[in-house]
């Protein structure tokens, strides 16, 4: 069983839609990262959080460490948001899932 | 935020040769760096944990004699793919921890011909 489960695995949306991506863990974590990987492979760190909620622009991330669950929300989605979103947990070394492939159509 | 610089961003090499990839933390000291590999349409897979001043810790299935890791300073870790073969063609990326936050290099796309 994977330590990290992301849902959905694939998501297609129309520009402007509100998007939610979820992460659940089977092991305890102390913190969590939300990463964005573009088709070229480059990775951008969006958030690192250990509790509560963080907001940056149109992106909002929430986490409940006790329930081992986190969500990433994108408001007013845009085609440039199209990427793979990954939520590795941080227990000394990051454990990656397969990510969520998001496609936002104009 | 902190910056991790990885070089080169892409490299093409002949089968049998060796390739060195560098990962530098530019504005912080990283006692621990991680090396990942990603095959097309697959998730990032941890290859090894690089510890400054000591031997790297390799994940199961990763050949330590083929993927040489050196972490000689607090700001530099290198990964050398020795005797590269076409099946080593992949996207390699490093990350470094500052406290508990991970920062990633830009990645290196290796093509072995």
Tab-separated table of N, CA, C and O in Angstrom, chain B residues 6-12 19-22 92 106-109:
chain	number	residue	atom	x	y	z
B	6	UNK	N	21.097	23.171	-9.737
B	6	UNK	CA	21.527	21.873	-10.254
B	6	UNK	C	22.093	22.077	-11.653
B	6	UNK	O	21.538	22.821	-12.471
B	7	UNK	N	23.205	21.400	-11.908
B	7	UNK	CA	23.876	21.588	-13.189
B	7	UNK	C	24.494	20.280	-13.657
B	7	UNK	O	25.059	19.549	-12.837
B	8	UNK	N	24.398	19.921	-14.925
B	8	UNK	CA	23.744	20.663	-15.993
B	8	UNK	C	22.233	20.407	-16.003
B	8	UNK	O	21.757	19.521	-15.316
B	9	UNK	N	21.512	21.155	-16.785
B	9	UNK	CA	20.072	20.950	-16.881
B	9	UNK	C	19.754	19.820	-17.859
B	9	UNK	O	18.694	19.192	-17.761
B	10	UNK	N	20.646	19.606	-18.797
B	10	UNK	CA	20.480	18.452	-19.677
B	10	UNK	C	21.862	18.022	-20.174
B	10	UNK	O	22.775	18.839	-20.288
B	11	UNK	N	21.981	16.739	-20.445
B	11	UNK	CA	23.250	16.220	-20.934
B	11	UNK	C	22.991	14.978	-21.791
B	11	UNK	O	22.124	14.164	-21.463
B	12	UNK	N	23.740	14.894	-22.857
B	12	UNK	CA	23.704	13.716	-23.719
B	12	UNK	C	25.097	13.103	-23.681
B	12	UNK	O	26.088	13.811	-23.874
B	19	UNK	N	28.977	10.510	-16.212
B	19	UNK	CA	28.393	11.854	-16.191
B	19	UNK	C	28.266	12.316	-14.743
B	19	UNK	O	27.778	11.566	-13.896
B	20	UNK	N	28.688	13.541	-14.486
B	20	UNK	CA	28.584	14.100	-13.141
B	20	UNK	C	27.529	15.185	-13.108
B	20	UNK	O	27.516	16.076	-13.952
B	21	UNK	N	26.669	15.123	-12.114
B	21	UNK	CA	25.624	16.131	-11.913
B	21	UNK	C	25.878	16.807	-10.569
B	21	UNK	O	26.123	16.125	-9.567
B	22	UNK	N	25.832	18.123	-10.554
B	22	UNK	CA	26.092	18.877	-9.330
B	22	UNK	C	24.810	19.476	-8.757
B	22	UNK	O	23.941	19.919	-9.493
B	92	UNK	N	16.930	13.384	-13.452
B	92	UNK	CA	17.512	13.306	-12.121
B	92	UNK	C	17.339	14.660	-11.449
B	92	UNK	O	17.602	15.709	-12.036
B	106	UNK	N	16.764	22.272	-10.364
B	106	UNK	CA	15.969	22.374	-11.585
B	106	UNK	C	15.845	21.038	-12.302
B	106	UNK	O	15.034	20.871	-13.211
B	107	UNK	N	16.678	20.090	-11.906
B	107	UNK	CA	16.656	18.784	-12.551
B	107	UNK	C	17.636	18.686	-13.702
B	107	UNK	O	18.037	19.692	-14.304
B	108	UNK	N	18.031	17.459	-14.008
B	108	UNK	CA	18.946	17.166	-15.118
B	108	UNK	C	18.347	16.060	-15.954
B	108	UNK	O	18.056	14.979	-15.434
B	109	UNK	N	18.166	16.360	-17.233
B	109	UNK	CA	17.660	15.314	-18.125
B	109	UNK	C	18.858	14.644	-18.786
B	109	UNK	O	19.585	15.268	-19.548
